Coordinates of C-alpha atoms in Angstrom, one line a residue:
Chain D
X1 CA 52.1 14.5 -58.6
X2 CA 55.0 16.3 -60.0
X3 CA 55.1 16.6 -63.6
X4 CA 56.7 14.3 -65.5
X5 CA 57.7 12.7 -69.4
X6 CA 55.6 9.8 -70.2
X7 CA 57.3 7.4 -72.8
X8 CA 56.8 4.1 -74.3
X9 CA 59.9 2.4 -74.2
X10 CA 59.5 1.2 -77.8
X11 CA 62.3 -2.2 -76.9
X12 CA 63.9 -3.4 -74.1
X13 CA 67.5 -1.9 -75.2
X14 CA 65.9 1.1 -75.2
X15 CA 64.0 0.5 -71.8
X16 CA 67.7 -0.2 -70.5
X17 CA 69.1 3.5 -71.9
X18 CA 66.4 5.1 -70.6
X19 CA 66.6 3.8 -67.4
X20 CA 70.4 4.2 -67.1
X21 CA 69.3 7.8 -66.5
X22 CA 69.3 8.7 -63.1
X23 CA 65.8 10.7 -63.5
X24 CA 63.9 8.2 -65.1
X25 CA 62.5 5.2 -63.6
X26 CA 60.7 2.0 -65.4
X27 CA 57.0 1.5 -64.8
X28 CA 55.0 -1.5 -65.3
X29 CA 51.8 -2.4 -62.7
X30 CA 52.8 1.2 -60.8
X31 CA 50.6 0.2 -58.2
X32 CA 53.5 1.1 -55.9
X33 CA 55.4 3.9 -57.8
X34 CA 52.2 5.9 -58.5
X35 CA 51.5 5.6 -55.0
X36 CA 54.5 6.9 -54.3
X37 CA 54.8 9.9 -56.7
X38 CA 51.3 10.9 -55.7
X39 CA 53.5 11.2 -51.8
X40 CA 56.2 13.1 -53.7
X41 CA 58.7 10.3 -52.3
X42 CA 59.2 9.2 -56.3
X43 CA 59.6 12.3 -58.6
X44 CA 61.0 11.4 -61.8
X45 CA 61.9 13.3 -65.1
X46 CA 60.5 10.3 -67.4
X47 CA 58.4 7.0 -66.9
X48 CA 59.6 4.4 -69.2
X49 CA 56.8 2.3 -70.2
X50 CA 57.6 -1.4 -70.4
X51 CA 54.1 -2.8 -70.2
X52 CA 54.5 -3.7 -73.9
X53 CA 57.7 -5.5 -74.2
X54 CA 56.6 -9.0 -74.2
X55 CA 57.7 -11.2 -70.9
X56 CA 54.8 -11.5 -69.8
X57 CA 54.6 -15.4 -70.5
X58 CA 54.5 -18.1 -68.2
X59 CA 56.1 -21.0 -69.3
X60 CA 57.8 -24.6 -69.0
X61 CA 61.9 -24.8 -68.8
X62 CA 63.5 -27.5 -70.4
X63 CA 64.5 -29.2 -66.7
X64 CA 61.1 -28.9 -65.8
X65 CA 61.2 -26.0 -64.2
X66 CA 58.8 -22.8 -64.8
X67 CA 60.1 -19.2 -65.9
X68 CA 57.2 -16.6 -64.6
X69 CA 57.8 -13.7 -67.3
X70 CA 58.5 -10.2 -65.1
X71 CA 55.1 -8.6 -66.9
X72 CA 52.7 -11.6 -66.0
X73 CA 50.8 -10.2 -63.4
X74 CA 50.4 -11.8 -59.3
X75 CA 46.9 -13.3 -60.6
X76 CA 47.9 -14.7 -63.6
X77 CA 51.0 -16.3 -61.8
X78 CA 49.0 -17.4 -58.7
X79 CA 46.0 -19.1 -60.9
X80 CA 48.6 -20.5 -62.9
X81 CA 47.9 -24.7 -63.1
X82 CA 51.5 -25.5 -62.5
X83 CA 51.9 -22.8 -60.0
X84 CA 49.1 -24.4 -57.7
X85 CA 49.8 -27.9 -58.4
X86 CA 54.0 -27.4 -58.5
X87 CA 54.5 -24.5 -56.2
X88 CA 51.5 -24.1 -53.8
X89 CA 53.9 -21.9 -52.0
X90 CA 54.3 -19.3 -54.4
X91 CA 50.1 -19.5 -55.2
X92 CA 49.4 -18.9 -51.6
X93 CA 52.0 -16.5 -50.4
X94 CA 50.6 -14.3 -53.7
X95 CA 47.0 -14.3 -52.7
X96 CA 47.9 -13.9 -49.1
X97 CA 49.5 -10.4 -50.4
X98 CA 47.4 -7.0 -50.6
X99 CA 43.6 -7.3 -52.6
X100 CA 42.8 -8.9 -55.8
X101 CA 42.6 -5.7 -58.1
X102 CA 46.2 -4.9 -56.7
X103 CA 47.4 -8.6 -57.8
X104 CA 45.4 -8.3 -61.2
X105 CA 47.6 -5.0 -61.8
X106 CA 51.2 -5.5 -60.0
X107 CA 53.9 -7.6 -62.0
X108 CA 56.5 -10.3 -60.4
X109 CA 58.8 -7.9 -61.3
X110 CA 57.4 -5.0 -59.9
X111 CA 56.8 -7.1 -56.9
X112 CA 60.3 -8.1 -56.1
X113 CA 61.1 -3.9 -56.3
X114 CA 58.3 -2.7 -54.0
X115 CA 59.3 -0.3 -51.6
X116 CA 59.2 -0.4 -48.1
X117 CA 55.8 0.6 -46.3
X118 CA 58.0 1.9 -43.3
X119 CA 55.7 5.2 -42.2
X120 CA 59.4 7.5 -42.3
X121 CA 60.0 6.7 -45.6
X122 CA 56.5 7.4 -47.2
X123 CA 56.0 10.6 -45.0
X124 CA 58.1 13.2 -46.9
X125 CA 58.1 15.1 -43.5
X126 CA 59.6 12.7 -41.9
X127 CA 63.3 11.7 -41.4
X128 CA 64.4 8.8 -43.8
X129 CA 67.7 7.6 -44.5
X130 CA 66.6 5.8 -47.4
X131 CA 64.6 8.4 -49.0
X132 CA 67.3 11.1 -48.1
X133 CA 70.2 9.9 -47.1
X134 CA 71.6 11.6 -44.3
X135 CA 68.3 12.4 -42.7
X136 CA 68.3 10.2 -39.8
X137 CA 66.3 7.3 -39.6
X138 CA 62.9 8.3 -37.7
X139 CA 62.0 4.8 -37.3
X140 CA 64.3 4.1 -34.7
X141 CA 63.2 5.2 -31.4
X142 CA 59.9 6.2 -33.1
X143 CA 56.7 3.9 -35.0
X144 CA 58.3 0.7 -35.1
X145 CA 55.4 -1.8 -35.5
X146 CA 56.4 -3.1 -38.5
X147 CA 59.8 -2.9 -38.5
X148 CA 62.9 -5.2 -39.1
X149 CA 64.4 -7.6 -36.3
X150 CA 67.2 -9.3 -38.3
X151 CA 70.1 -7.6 -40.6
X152 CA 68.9 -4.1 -39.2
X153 CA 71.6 -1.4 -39.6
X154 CA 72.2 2.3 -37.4
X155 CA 70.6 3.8 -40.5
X156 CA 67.6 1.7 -41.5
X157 CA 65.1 -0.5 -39.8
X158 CA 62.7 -0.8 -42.9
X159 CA 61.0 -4.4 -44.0
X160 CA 60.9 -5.6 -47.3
X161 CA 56.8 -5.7 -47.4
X162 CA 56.1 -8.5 -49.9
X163 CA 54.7 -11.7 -50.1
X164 CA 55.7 -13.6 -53.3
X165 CA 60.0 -13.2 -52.8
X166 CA 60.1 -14.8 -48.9
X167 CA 58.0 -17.8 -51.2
X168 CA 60.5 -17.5 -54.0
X169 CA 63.3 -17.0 -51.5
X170 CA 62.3 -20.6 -50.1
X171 CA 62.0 -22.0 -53.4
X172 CA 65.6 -20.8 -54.5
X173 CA 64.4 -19.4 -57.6
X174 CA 66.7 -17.3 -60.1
X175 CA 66.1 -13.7 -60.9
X176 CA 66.7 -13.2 -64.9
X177 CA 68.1 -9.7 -65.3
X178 CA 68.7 -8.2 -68.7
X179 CA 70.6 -4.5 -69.0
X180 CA 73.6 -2.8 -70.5
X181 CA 76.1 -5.4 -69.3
X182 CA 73.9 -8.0 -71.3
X183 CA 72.1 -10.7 -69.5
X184 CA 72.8 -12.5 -65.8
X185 CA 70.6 -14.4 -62.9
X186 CA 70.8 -13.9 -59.7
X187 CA 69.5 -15.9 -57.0
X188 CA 66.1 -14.4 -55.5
X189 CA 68.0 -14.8 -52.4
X190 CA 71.0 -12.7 -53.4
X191 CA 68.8 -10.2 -55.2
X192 CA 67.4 -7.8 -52.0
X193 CA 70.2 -6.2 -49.5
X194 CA 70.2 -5.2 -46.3
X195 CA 70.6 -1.6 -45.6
X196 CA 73.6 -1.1 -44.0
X197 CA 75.0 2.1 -44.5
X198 CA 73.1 2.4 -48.2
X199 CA 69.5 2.0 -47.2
X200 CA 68.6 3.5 -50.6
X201 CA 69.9 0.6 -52.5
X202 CA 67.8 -2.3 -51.8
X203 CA 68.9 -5.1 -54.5
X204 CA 71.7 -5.5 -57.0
X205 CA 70.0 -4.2 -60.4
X206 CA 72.4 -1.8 -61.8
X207 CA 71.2 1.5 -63.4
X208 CA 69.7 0.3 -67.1
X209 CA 68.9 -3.3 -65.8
X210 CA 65.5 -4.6 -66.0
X211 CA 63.9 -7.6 -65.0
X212 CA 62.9 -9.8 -67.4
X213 CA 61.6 -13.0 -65.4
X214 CA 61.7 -15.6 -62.7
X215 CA 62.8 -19.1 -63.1
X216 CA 61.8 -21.4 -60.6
X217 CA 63.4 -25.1 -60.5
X218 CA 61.6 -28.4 -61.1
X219 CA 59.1 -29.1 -58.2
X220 CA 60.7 -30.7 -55.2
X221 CA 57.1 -32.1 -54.0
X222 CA 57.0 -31.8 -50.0
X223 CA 54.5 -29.8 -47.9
X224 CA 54.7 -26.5 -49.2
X225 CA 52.7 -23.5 -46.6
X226 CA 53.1 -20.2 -46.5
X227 CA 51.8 -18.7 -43.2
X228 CA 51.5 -14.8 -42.6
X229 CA 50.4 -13.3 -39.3
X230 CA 49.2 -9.8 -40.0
X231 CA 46.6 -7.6 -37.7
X232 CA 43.8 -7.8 -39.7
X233 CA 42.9 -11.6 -41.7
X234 CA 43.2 -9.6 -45.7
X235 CA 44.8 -7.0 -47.1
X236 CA 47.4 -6.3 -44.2
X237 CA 51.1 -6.2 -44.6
X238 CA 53.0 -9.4 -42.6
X239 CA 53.9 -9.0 -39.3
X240 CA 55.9 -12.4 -39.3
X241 CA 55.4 -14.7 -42.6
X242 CA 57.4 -18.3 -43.1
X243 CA 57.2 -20.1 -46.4
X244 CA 58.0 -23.7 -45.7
X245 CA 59.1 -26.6 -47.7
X246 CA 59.0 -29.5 -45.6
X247 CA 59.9 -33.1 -46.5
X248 CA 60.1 -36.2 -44.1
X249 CA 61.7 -39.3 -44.9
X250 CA 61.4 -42.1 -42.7
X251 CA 60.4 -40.0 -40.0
X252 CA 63.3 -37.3 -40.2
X253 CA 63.2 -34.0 -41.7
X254 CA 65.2 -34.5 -45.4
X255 CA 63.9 -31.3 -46.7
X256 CA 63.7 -28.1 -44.4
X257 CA 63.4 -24.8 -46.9
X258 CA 62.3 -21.9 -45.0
X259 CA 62.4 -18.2 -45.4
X260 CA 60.3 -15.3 -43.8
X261 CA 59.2 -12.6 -44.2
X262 CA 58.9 -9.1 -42.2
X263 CA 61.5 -9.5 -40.3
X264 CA 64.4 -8.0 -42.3
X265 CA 65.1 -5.8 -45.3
X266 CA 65.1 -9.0 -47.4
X267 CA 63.3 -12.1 -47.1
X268 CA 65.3 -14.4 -44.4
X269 CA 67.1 -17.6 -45.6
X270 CA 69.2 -18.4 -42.9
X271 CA 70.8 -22.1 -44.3
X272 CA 71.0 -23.0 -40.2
X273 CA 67.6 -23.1 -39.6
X274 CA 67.1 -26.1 -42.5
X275 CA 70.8 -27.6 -41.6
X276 CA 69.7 -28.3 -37.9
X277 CA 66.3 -29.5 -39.2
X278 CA 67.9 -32.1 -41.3
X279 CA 68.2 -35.7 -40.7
X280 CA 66.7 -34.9 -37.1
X281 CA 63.4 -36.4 -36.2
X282 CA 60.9 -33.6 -35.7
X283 CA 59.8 -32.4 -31.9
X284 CA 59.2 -29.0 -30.1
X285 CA 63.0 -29.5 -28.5
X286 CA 64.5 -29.6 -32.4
X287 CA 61.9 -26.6 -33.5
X288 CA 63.0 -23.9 -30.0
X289 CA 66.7 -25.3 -31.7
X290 CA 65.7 -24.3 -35.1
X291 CA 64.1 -20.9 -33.9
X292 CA 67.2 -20.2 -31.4
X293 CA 69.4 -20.4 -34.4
X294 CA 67.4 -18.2 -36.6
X295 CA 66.3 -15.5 -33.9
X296 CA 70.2 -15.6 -32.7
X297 CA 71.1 -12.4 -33.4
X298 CA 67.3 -10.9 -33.5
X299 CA 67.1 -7.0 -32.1
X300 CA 63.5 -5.7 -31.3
X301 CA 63.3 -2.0 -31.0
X302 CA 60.4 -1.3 -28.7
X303 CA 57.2 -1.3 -30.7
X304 CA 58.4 -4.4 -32.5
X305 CA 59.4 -6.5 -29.7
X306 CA 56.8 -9.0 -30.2
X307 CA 58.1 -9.7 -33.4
X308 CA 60.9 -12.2 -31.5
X309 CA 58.4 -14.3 -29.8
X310 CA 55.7 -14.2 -32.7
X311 CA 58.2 -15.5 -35.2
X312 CA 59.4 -18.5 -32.7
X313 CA 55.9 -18.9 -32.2
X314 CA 55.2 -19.4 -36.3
X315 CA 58.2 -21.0 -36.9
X316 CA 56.7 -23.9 -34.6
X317 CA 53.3 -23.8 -35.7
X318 CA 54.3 -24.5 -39.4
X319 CA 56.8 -27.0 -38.3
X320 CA 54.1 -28.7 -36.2
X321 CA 51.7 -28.2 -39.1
X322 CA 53.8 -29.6 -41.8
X323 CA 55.6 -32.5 -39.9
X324 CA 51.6 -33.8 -38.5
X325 CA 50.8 -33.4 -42.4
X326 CA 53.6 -35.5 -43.8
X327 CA 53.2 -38.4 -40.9
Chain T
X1 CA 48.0 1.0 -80.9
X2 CA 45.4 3.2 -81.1
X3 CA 44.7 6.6 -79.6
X4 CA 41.6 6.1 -77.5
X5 CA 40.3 4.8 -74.6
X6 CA 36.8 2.8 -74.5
X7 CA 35.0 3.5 -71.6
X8 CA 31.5 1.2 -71.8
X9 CA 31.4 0.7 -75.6
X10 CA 32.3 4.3 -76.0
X11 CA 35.9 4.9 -77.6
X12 CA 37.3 8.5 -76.1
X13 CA 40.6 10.8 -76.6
X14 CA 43.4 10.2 -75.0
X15 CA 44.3 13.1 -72.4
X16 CA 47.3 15.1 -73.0
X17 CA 48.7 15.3 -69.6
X18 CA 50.3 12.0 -68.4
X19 CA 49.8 12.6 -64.7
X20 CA 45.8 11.9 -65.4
X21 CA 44.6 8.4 -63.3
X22 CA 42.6 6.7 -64.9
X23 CA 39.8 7.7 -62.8
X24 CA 40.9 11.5 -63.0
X25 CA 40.2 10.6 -66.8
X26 CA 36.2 8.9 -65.9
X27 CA 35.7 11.7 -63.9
X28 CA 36.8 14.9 -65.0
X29 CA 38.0 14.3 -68.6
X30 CA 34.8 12.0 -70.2
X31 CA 32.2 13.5 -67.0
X32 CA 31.5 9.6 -65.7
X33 CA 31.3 10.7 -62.1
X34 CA 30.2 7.1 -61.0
X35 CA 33.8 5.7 -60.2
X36 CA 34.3 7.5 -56.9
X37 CA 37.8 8.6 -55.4
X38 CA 38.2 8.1 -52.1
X39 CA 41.6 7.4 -50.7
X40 CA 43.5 8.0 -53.7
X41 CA 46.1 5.1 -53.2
X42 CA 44.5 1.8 -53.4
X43 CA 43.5 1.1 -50.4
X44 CA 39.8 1.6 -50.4
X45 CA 38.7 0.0 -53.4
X46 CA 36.1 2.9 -54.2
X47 CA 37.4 3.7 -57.5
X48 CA 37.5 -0.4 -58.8
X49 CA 36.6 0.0 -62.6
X50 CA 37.1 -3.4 -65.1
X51 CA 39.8 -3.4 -67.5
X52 CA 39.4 -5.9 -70.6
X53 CA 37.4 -7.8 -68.0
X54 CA 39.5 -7.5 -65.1
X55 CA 38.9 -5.1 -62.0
X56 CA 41.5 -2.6 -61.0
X57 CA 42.2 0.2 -58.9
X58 CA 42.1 3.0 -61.4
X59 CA 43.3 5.6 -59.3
X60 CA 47.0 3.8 -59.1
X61 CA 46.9 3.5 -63.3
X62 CA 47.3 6.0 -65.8
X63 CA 45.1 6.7 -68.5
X64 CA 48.2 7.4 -70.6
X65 CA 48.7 3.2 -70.3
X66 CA 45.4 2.3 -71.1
X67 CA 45.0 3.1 -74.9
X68 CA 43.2 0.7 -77.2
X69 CA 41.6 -1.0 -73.8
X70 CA 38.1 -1.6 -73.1
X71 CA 36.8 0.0 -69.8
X72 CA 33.9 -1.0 -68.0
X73 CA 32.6 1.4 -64.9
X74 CA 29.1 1.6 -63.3
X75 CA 27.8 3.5 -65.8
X76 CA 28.2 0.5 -68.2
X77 CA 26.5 -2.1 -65.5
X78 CA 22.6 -1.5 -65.8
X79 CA 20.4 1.1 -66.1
X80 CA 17.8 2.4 -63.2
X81 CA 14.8 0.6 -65.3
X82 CA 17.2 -2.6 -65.8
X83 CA 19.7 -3.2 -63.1
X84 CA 22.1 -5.8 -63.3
X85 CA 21.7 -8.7 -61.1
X86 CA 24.5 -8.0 -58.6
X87 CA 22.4 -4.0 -58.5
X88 CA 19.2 -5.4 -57.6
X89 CA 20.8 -7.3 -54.8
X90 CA 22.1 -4.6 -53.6
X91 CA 19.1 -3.0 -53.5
X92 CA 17.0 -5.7 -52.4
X93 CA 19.5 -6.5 -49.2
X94 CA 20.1 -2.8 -48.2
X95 CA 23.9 -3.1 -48.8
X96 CA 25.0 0.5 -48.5
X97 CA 24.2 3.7 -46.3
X98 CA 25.9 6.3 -48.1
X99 CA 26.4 4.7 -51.3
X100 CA 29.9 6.1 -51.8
X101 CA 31.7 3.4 -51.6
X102 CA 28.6 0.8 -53.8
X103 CA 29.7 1.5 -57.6
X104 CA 33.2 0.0 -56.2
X105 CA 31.8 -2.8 -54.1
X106 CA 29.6 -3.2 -57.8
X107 CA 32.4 -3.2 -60.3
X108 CA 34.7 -5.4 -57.7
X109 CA 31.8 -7.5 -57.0
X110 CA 31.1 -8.0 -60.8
X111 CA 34.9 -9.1 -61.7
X112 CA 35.2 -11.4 -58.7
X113 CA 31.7 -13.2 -60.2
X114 CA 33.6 -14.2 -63.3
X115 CA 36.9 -15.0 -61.8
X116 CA 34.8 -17.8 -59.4
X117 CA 33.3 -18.9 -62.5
X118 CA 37.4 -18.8 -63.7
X119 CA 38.3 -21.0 -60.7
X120 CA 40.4 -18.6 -59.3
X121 CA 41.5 -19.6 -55.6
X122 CA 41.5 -16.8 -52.9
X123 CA 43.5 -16.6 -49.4
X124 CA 40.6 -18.2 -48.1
X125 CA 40.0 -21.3 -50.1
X126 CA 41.0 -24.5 -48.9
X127 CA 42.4 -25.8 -51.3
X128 CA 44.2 -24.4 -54.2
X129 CA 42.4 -27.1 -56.5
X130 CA 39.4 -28.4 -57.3
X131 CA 35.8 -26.3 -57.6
X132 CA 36.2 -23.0 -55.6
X133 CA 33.3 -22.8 -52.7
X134 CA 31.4 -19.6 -52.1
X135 CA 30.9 -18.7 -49.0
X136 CA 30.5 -16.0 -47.3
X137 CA 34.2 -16.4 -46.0
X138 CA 35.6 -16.6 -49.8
X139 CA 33.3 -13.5 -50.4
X140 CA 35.1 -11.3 -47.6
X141 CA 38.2 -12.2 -48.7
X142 CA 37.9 -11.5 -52.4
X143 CA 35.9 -8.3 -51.8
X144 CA 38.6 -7.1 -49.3
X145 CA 39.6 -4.2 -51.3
X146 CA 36.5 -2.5 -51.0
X147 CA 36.0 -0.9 -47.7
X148 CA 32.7 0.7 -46.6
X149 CA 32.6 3.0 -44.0
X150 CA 28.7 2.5 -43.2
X151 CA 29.7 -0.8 -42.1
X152 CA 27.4 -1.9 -44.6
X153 CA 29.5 -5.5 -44.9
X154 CA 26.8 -7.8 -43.8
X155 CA 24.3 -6.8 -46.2
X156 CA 26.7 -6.4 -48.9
X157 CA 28.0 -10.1 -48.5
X158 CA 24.1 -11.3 -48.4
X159 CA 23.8 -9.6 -51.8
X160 CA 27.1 -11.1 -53.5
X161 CA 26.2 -14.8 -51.8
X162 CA 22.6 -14.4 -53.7
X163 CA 23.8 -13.6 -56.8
X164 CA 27.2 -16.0 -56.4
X165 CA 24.9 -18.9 -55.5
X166 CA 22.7 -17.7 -58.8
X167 CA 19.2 -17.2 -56.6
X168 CA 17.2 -14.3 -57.7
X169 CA 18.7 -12.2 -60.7

């Protein structure tokens, strides 16, 4: 590891003029970002500390809702009571992601700004638009296992890896963002980008902003699964994953919310998948129509071919799973 | 805030340079060579310690972030004359070759004792409420962040499911 200034960022105004710096970078679980300055592919000036700040809470919003604080960790937001009982999405895609002393450490926060575990970008040997722009991206034409089908560009066919934003992505939850600029939200599903020609920026927090929490609406109730095919049954990143929030009404679908994961640079929402769902009574003809819509404009690139039949495949098998549980 | 770290009841100095893991610091600063590094990135699980009574990875932590917390390794789990329960079952049901990897499997297996008795659901339970079961399926799952190269696994579940199901301790 390169050497580097270790400082407790003694407030958040300070945490935010710290990071504004370009050679300084915020660190709370660092499960990630030590990983990656132990690879060289991080080497900051200064960690700024923010373990201390407070946020960490979990707690009830006046509509009902629930605000996960950016510092409360994967467990203590997974074991949460409301979390299981309001959002069993979010509980399961957690604990589906990487091993429990990794979720006792990482933060919601933290989780939202993992990096990619493309093999080009964590090999400092190795071509990477994204960790040097102008590189070349090795990925394409090269390992491609795990890589992106959906809103790839010529420059970057990196996944975002994680678990917990494709179920916060189905869930429409808000990202509260605090910073020089003062305080905003953005939706979880406007927060990540896609790589296009500036692979190195992967979601819209400015220089200086942090992340202070996650607010998650009042519970909608439906069937809520997460389902992750990976090649190994723990501690493997996803291949294809789909949260789901399925309601039926009468016997037609009135609720369709459904995002996935490892497929893209983001966690896919594509509204079209839910808006053909809708109002339609549930059958494998409406669920290849739902999976035609969403794999549209789907690219494999060799190694990951599979990845376009696997996720029709999933996409089915949840809708078959959660329409047989709601009849 | 203070300026120490307590490592099994014992409070300790701070290291100077901020780079030091927090297993770097077991190892080499405070000689507690029991905590083992093996890959060096969290994905073997050999270096799991407990941290105010939860288990971590303390190779992907720095000690600089740990003052004024209570740290529990193998070293603070049982002596050779009075092993802890989860100790003698490993003993008594062979789980390990090497070893290298068993102070991790311990701590981990330790932690994930308490957070059963906590409820805690895993990946593999079937439902996110009501009592937690513990079985041997629950017990691969939670204990997926150790690995062991022996192949030990079987034996290694047999001892957790003893202890889990509170037989001989």
């Amino acid at each position: 590891m390169r050497p580097f200034q270790y400082t407790r960022a003694p407030s958040l105004a300070e945490a935010s003029n710290m990071t504004a710096g370009e050679d300084t970078l915020a660190i709370a679980g660092g499960t990630n970002l030590l990983d990656l300055m132990k690879l060289q592919v991080e080497k900051p000036g200064q960690l700024a500390d923010i373990n201390r700040l407070g946020f960490a809470d979990i707690e009830d919003t006046d509509d009902g809702g629930l605000r996960l604080g950016a510092l409360a960790t994967n467990t203590e937001t997974a074991v949460h009571s409301r979390v299981r009982s309001d959002y069993p999405v979010l509980s399961r895609a957690i604990l589906a992601g990487a091993t429990q002393q990794l979720r006792n450490k990482a933060t919601n926060g933290g989780n939202l700004c993992q990096r990619t575990r493309c093999f080009y970008f964590t090999n400092i040997d190795q071509p990477c638009n994204k960790r040097e722009p102008g590189s070349g991206c090795g990925a394409i034409g090269g390992i491609a296992k795990l890589h992106a089908i959906l809103g790839t560009s010529e420059q970057c066919i990196a996944t975002y890896p994680g678990d917990m934003a494709v179920a916060l992505s189905a869930l429409d939850a808000t990202v509260d963002i605090a910073g020089g600029k003062g305080e905003r939200s953005v939706p979880v599903r406007d927060f990540h980008l896609l790589p296009g020609d500036t692979p190195w920026i992967e979601n819209v927090l400015e220089p200086g902003e942090v992340i202070t929490g996650i607010v998650l609406k009042a519970p909608v109730g439906g069937t809520q699964i997460y389902r992750k095919v990976r090649e190994r049954s723990s501690y493997a990143f996803a291949l294809v994953s789909v949260a789901a929030i399925i309601e039926l009404t009468d016997g037609k679908f009135s609720r369709a919310d459904l995002s996935f994961g490892g497929l893209a640079h983001k966690p896919w929402f594509d509204p079209r998948v839910g808006e053909a769902l809708i109002g339609q009574t549930p059958s494998e003809a409406l669920f290849d129509k739902a999976a035609d819509l969403l794999l549209e404009d789907a690219r494999g690139y060799g190694e990951n071919d599979f990845k376009i039949p696997l996720t029709r495949r999933t996409l089915r098998a949840v809708l078959t799973q959660a329409t047989e549980n709601a009849a | 805030m203070t300026d120490t770290i307590t490592v099994n009841g014992t409070a300790h100095p701070m290291p100077d340079d901020p780079r030091v893991s927090l297993l770097d610091f077991l190892r080499q600063h405070i000689g507690l060579t029991g905590t083992k590094k093996g890959c060096d990135h969290g994905q073997c699980g050999a270096c799991t310690v407990i941290v105010n009574g939860i288990r971590i990875n303390s190779c992907l932590t720095l000690a600089a972030m740990h003052d004024g917390d209570s740290v529990t390794t193998i070293e603070g789990l049982g002596t050779p004359d009075e092993p802890s329960a989860l100790q003698r079952a490993f003993l008594e049901h062979d789980g390990f070759q090497c070893g290298y990897c068993t102070p991790g499997q311990i701590c981990s297996a330790t932690a994930m004792l308490e957070e059963l008795a906590a409820n805690w659901p895993s990946d593999a339970s079937e439902s996110l409420e009501g009592r937690m079961s513990i079985s041997g399926e629950e017990i691969r799952e939670r204990m997926s962040g150790n690995l062991c190269r022996c192949g030990a696994y079987a034996n290694i579940v047999a001892a957790i499911e003893e202890v889990a199901a509170g037989g001989k301790s």
